[in-house]
Backbone as numpy.savetxt, mean C-alpha at the origin, in Angstrom:
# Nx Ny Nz CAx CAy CAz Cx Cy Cz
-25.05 6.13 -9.70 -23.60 6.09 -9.62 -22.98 6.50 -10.96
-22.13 6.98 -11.00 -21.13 7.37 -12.17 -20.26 6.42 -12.89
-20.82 6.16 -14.20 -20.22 5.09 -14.82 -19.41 5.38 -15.32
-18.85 6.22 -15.19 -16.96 6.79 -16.24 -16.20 6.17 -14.94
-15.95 5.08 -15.14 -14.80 4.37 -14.28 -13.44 4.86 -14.60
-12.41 5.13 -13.61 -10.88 5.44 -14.58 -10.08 3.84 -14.77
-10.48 3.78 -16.14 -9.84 2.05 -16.03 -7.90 2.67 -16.45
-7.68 4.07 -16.12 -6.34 4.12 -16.74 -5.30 3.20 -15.71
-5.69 3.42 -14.42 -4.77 2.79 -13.02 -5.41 1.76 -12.95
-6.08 1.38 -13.55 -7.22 -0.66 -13.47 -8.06 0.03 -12.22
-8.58 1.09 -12.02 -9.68 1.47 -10.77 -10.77 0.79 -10.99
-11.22 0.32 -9.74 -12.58 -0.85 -9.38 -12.85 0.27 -8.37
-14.38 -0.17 -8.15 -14.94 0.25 -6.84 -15.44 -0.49 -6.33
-15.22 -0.52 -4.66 -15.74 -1.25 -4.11 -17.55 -1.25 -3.71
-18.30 -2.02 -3.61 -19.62 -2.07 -3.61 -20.24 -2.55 -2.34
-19.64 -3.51 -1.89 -20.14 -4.35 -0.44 -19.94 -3.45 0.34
-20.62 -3.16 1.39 -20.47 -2.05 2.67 -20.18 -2.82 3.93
-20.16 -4.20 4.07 -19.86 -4.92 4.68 -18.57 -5.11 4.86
-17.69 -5.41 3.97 -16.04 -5.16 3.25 -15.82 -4.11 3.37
-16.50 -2.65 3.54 -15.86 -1.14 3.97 -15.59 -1.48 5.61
-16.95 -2.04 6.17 -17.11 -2.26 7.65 -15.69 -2.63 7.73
-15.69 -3.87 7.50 -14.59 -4.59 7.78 -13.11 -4.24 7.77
-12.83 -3.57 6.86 -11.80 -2.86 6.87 -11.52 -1.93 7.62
-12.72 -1.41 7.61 -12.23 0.44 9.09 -12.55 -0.38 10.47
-13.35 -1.70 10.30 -12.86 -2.54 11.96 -11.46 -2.63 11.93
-10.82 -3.22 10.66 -9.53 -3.47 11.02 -8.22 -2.22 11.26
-9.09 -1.21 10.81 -7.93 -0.05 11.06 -8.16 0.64 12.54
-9.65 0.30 12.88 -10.30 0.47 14.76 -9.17 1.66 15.02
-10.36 2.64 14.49 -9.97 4.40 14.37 -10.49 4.83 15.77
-9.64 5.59 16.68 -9.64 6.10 18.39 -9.72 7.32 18.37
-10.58 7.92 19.51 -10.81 9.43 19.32 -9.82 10.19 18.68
-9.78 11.39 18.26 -9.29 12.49 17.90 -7.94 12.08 16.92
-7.83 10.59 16.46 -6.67 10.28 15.78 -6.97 11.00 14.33
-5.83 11.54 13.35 -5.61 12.09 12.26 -5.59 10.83 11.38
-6.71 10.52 10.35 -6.66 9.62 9.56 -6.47 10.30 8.25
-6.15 9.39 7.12 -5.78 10.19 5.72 -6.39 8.50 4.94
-7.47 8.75 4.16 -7.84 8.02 3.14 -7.48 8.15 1.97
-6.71 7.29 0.67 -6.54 7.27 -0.45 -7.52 7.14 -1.36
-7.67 8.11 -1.92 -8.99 7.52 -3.26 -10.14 7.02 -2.74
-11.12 8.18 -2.54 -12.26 7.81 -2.09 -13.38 7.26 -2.87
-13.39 7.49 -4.19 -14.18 7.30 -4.78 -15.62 7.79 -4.54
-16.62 6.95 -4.37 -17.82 7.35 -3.91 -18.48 7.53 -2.67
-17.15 6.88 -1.89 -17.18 7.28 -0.35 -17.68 6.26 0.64
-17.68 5.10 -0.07 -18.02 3.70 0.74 -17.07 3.67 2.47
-15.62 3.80 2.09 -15.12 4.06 3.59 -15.32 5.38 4.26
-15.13 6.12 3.48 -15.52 7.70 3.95 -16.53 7.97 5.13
-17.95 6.86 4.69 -18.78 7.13 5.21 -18.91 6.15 6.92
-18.22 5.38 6.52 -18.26 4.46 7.65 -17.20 5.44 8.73
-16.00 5.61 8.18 -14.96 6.65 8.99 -15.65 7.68 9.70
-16.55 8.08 9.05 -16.98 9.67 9.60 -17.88 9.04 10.57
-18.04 7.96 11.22 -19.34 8.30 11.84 -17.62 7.70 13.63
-16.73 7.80 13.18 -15.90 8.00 14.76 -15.42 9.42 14.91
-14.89 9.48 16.14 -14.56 11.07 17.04 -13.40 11.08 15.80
-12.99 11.50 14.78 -11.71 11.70 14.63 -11.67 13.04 13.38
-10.14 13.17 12.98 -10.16 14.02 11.89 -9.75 13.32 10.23
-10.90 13.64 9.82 -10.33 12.69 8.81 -10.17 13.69 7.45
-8.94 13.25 6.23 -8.27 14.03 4.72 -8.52 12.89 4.64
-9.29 13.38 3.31 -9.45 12.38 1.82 -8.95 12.80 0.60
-7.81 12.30 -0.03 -7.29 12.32 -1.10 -7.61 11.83 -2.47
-8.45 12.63 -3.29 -9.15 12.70 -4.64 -8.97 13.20 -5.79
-8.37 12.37 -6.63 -7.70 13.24 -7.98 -9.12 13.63 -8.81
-9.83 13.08 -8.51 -11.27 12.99 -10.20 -12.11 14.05 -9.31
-12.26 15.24 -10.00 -13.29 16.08 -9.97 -14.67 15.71 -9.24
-15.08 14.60 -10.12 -16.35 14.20 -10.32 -16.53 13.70 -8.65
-15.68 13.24 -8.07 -15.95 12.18 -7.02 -15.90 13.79 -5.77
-14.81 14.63 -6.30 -14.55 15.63 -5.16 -16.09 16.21 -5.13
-16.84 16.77 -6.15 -17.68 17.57 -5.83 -19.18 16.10 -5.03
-19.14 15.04 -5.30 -20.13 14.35 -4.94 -19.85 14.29 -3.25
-18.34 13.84 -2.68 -18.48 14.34 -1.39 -18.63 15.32 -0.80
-18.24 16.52 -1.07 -18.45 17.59 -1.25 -19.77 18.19 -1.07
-20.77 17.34 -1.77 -22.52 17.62 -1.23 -22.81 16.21 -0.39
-22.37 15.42 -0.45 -22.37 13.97 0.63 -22.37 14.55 2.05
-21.29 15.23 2.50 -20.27 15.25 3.44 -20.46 17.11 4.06
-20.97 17.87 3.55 -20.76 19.24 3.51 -20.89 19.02 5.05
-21.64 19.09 5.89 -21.47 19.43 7.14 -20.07 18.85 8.36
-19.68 18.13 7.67 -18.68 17.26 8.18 -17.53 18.21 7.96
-17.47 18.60 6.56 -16.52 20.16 6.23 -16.75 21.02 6.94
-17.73 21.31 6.85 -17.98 22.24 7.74 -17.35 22.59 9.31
-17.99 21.23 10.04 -17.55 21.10 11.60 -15.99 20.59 12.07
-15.12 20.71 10.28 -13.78 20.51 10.49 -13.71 19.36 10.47
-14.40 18.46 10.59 -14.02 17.21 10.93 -13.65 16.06 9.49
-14.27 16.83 8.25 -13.52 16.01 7.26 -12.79 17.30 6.18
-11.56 17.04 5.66 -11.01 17.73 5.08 -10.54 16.93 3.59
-10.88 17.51 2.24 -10.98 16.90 1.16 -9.90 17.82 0.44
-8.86 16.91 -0.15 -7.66 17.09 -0.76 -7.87 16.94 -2.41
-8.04 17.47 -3.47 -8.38 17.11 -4.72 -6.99 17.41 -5.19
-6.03 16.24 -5.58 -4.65 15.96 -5.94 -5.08 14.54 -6.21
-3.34 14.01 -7.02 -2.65 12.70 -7.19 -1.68 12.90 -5.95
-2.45 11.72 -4.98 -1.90 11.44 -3.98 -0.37 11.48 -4.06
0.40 10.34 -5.32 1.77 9.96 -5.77 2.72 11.85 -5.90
1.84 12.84 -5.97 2.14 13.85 -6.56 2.47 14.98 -5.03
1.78 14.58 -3.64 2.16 14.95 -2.62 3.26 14.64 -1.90
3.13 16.29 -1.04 4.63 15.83 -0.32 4.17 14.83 1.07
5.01 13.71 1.59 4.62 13.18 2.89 4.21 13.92 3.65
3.53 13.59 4.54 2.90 14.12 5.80 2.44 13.18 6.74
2.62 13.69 8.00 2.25 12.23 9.38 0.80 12.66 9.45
0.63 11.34 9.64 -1.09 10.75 10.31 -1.15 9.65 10.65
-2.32 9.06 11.76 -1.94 8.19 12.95 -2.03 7.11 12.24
-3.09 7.11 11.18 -3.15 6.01 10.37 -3.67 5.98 8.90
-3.08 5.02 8.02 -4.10 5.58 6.23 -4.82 4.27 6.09
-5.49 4.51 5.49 -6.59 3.72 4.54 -7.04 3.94 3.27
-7.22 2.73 2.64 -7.37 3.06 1.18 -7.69 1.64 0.17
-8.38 2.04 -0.72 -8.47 1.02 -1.77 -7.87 1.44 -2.99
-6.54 0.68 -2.89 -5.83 1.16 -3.65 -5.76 0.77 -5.31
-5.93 1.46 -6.38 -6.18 1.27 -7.89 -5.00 0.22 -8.21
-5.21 -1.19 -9.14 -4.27 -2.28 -9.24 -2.75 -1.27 -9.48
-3.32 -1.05 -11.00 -1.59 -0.60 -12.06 -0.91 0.38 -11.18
-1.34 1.08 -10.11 -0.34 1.74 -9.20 0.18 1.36 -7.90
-0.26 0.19 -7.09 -0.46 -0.33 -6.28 0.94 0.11 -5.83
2.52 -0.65 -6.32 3.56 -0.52 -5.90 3.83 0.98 -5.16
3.74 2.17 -6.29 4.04 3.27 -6.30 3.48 3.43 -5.10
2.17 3.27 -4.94 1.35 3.92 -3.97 1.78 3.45 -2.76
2.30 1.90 -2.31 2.71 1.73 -1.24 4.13 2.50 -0.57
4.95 2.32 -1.42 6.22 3.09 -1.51 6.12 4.69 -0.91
5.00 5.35 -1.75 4.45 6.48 -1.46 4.58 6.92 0.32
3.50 5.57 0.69 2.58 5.61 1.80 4.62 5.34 2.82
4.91 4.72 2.43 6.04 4.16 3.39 7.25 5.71 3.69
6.75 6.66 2.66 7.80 7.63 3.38 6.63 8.82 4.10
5.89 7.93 4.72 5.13 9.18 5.47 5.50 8.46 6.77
4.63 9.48 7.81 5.11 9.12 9.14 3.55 8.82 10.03
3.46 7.50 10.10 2.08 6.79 10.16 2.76 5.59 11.25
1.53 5.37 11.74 1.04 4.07 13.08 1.14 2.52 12.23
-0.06 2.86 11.41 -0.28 2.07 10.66 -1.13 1.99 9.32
-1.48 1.42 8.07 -2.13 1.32 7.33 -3.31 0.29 6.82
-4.22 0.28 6.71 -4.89 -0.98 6.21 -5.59 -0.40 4.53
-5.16 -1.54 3.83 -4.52 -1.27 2.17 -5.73 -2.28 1.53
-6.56 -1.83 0.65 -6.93 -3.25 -0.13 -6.25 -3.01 -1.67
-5.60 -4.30 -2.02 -4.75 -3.92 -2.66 -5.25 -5.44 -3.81
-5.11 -5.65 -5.06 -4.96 -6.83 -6.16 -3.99 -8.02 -5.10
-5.01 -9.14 -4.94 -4.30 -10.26 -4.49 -2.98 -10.83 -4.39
-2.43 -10.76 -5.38 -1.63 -11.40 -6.12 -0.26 -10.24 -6.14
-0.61 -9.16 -5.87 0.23 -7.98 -5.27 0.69 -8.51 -4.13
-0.82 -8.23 -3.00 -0.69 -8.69 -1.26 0.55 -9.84 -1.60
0.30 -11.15 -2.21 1.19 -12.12 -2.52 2.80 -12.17 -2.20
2.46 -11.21 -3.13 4.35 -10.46 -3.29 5.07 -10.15 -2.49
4.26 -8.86 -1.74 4.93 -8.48 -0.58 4.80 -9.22 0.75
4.66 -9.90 0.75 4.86 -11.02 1.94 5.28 -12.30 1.46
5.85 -12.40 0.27 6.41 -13.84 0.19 7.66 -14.58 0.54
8.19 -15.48 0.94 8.66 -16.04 1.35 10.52 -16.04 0.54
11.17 -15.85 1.03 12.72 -16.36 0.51 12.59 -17.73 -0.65
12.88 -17.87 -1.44 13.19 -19.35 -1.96 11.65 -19.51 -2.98
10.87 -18.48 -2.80 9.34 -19.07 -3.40 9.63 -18.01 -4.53
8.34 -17.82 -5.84 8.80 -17.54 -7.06 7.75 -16.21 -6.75
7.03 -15.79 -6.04 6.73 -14.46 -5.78 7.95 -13.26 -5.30
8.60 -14.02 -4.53 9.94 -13.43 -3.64 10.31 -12.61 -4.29
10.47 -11.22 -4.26 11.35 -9.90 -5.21 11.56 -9.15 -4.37
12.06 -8.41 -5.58 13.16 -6.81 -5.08 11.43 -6.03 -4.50
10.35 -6.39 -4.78 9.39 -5.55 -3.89 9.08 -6.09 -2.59
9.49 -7.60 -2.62 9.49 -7.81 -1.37 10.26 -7.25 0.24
11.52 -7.56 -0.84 12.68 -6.82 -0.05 12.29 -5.47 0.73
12.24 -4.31 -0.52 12.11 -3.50 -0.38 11.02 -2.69 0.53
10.10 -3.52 0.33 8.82 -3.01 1.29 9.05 -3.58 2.61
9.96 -5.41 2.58 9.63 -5.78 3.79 10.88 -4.75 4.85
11.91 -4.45 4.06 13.16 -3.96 5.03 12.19 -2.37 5.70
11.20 -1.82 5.24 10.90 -0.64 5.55 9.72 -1.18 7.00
8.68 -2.64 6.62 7.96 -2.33 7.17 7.06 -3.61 7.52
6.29 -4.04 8.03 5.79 -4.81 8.72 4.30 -5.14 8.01
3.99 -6.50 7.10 3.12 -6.37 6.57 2.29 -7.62 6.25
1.25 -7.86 6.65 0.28 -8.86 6.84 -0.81 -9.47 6.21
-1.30 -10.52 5.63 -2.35 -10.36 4.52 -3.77 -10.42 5.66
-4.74 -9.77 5.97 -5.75 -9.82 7.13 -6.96 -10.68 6.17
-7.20 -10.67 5.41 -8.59 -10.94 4.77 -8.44 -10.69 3.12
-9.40 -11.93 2.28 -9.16 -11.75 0.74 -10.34 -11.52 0.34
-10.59 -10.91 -0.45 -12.18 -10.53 -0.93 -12.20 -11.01 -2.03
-13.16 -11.50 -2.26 -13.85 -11.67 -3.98 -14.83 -10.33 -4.82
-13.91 -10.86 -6.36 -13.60 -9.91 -7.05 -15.22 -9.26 -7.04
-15.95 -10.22 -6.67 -17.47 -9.95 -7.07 -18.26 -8.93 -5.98
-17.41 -8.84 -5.41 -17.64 -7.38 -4.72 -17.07 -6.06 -4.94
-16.76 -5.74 -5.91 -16.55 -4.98 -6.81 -17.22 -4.29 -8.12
-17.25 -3.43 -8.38 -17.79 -3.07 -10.18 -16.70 -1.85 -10.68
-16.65 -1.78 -11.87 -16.91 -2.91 -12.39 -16.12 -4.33 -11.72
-17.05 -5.76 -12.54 -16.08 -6.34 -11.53 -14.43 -7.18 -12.29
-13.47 -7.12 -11.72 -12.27 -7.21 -11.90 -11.98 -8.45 -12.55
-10.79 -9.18 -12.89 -10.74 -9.88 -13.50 -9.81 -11.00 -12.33
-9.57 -10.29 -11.15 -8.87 -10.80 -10.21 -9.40 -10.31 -9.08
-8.80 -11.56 -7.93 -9.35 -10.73 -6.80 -8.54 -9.92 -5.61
-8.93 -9.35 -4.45 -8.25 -8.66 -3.90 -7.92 -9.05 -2.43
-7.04 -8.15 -1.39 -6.87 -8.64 -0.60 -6.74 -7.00 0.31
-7.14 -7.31 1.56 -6.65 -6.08 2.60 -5.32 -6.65 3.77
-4.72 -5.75 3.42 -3.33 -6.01 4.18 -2.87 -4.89 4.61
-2.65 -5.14 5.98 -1.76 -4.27 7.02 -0.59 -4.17 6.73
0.29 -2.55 6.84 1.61 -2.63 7.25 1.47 -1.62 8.50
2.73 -1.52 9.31 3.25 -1.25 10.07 4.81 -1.13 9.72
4.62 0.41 9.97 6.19 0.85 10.49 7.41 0.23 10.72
8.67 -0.42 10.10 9.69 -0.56 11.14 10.79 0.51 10.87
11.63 -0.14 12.20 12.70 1.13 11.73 13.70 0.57 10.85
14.70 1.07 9.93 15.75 0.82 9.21 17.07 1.50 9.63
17.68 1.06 9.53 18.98 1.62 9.56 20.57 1.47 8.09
19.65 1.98 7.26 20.30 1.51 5.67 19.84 2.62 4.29
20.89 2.87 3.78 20.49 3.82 2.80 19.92 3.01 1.21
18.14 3.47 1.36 17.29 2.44 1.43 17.38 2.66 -0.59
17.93 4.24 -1.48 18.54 4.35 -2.72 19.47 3.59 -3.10
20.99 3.61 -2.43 21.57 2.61 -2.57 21.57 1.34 -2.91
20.76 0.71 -1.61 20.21 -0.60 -1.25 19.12 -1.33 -2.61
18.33 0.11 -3.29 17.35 -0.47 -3.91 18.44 -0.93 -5.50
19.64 -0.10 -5.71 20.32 -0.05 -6.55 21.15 -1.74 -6.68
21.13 -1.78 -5.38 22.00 -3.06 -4.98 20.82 -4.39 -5.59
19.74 -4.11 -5.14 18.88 -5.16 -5.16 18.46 -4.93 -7.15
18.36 -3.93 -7.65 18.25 -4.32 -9.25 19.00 -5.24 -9.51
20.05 -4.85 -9.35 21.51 -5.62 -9.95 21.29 -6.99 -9.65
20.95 -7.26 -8.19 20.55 -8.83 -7.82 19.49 -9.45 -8.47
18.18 -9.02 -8.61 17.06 -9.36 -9.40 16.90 -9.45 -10.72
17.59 -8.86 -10.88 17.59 -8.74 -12.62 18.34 -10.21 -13.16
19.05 -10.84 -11.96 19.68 -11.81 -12.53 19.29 -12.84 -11.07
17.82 -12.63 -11.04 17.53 -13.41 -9.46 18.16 -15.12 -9.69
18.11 -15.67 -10.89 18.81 -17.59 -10.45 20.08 -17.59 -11.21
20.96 -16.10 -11.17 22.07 -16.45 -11.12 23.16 -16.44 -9.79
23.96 -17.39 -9.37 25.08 -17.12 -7.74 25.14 -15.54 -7.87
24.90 -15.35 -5.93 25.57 -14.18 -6.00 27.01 -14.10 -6.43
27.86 -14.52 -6.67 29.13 -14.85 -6.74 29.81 -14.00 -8.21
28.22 -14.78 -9.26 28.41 -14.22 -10.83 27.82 -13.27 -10.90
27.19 -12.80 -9.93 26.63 -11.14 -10.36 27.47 -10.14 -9.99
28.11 -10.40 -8.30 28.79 -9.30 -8.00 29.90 -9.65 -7.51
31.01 -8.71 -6.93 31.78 -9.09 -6.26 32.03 -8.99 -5.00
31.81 -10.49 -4.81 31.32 -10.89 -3.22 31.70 -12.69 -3.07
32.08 -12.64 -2.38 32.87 -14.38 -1.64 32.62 -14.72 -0.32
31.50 -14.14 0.32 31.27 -14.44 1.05 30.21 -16.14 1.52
30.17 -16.27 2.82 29.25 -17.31 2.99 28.06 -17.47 2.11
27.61 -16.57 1.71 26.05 -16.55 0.20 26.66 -16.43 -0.88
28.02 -16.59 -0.91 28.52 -16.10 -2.52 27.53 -17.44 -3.63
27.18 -18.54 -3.11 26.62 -19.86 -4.01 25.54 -19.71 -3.83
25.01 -18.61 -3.17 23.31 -18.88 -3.04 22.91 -17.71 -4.20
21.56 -17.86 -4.21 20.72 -17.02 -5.04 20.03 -16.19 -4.78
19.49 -14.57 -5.27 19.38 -13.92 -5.00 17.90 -13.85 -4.22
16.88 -14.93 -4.59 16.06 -14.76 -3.94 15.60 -16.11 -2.94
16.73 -17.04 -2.70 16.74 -18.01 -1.78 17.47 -17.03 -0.29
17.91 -15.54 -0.59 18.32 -14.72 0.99 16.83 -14.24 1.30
17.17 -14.03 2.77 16.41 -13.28 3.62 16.52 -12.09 3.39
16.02 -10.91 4.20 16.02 -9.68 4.26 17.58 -9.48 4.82
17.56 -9.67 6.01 18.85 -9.79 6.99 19.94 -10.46 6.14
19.65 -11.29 5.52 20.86 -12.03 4.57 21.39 -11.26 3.12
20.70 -10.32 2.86 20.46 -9.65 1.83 21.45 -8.39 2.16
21.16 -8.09 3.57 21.82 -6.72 3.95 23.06 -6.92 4.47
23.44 -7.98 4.81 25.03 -8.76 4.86 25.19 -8.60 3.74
24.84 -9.22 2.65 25.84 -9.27 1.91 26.05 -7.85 1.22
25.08 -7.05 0.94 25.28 -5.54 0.61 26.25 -5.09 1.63
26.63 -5.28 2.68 27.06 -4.39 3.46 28.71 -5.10 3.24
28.66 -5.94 3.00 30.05 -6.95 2.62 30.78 -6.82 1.11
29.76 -6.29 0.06 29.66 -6.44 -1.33 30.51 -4.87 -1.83
């Protein structure tokens, strides 16, 4: 294996093949569906993916990893059935596919979800830094609760499925991880705006909405991260 790890994005690789299993069970890939993998690395999911009816793009910024699938995988290129993208994923334009997968590098995690949320996808299954997963599913009123919560939850539908230990990893991490589903929803909100609205709120999350903006409504005494999603978009839409 190739020990030039890119510790620039905190990249781990995953090692257990059991935990690849597990994950492409949970994404339970159906004939001829268009899958798109993030950062393959050495091809732990890659390899499990390729063995269903489908078409699968793998997205690979590091040389090193493109040419190893590349002789891994050649016949799979060949018969069309896997297609290898050597880019920064963050650096593409969207594109639909039925579903993504990926083990996603910690220090980009946000970006990368954000990324994934303006494509046009079924669904995703993400392994992502724990304590991330955390975030985006936390609760109104709790001290994880943020403007990434918001933001990811108003776009989309998202679940913590399973937490892994760090020790299935190398190198191994200093934290551990988690695989979490999103799913699609629809919005109806201009989501620039909205994110503009929500700095302004966060930046001053335990001060009244009242003293941040101007707004008197029923939440004018509450705090910015004791609202809901739905409570959040009242008052933007009121504010």
């Amino acid at each position: 294996m190739n020990d030039n790890f890119s510790k620039k994005y905190g990249q781990v690789f995953l090692k257990d093949h059991n935990i690849a299993l597990k994950e492409v069970s949970f994404l339970s890939p159906e004939d001829n569906e268009c899958i798109l993998e993030i950062g393959p690395g050495h091809g732990i999911l890659t390899e499990q993916l390729l063995k269903y009816n489908i078409n699968l793009t793998v997205v690979e910024p590091d040389h090193r990893f493109v040419d190893q699938l590349n002789q891994s995988y050649n016949n799979f290129i060949k018969s069309g059935k896997l297609k290898i993208i050597k880019a920064d994923f963050l650096k593409l334009a969207p594109g639909k596919y039925d579903k993504i997968i990926g083990n996603i590098p910690y220090q980009i995690s946000s970006k990368i979800v954000f990324k994934i949320l303006d494509y046009d996808f079924k669904m995703a299954i993400l392994m992502v830094q724990k304590e991330f997963a955390q975030r985006l599913v936390a609760s109104p009123g709790t001290p994880d609760y943020s403007r990434l919560t918001v933001n990811s939850g108003i776009r989309s539908q998202i679940k913590i499925l399973y937490n892994v230990s760090r020790n299935s990893f190398y190198p191994v991490p200093k934290v551990d991880s988690s695989i979490i589903l999103i799913e699609k929803r629809e919005y109806n909100i201009d989501i620039k705006k909205f994110d503009l609205f929500l700095i302004k709120l966060f930046s001053m999350r335990r001060k009244k909405i009242s003293s941040i903006i101007d707004y008197h409504g029923i939440y004018s005494d509450k705090r910015p991260y004791e609202l809901t999603i739905d409570q959040l978009i009242e008052v933007y839409s009121q504010s």
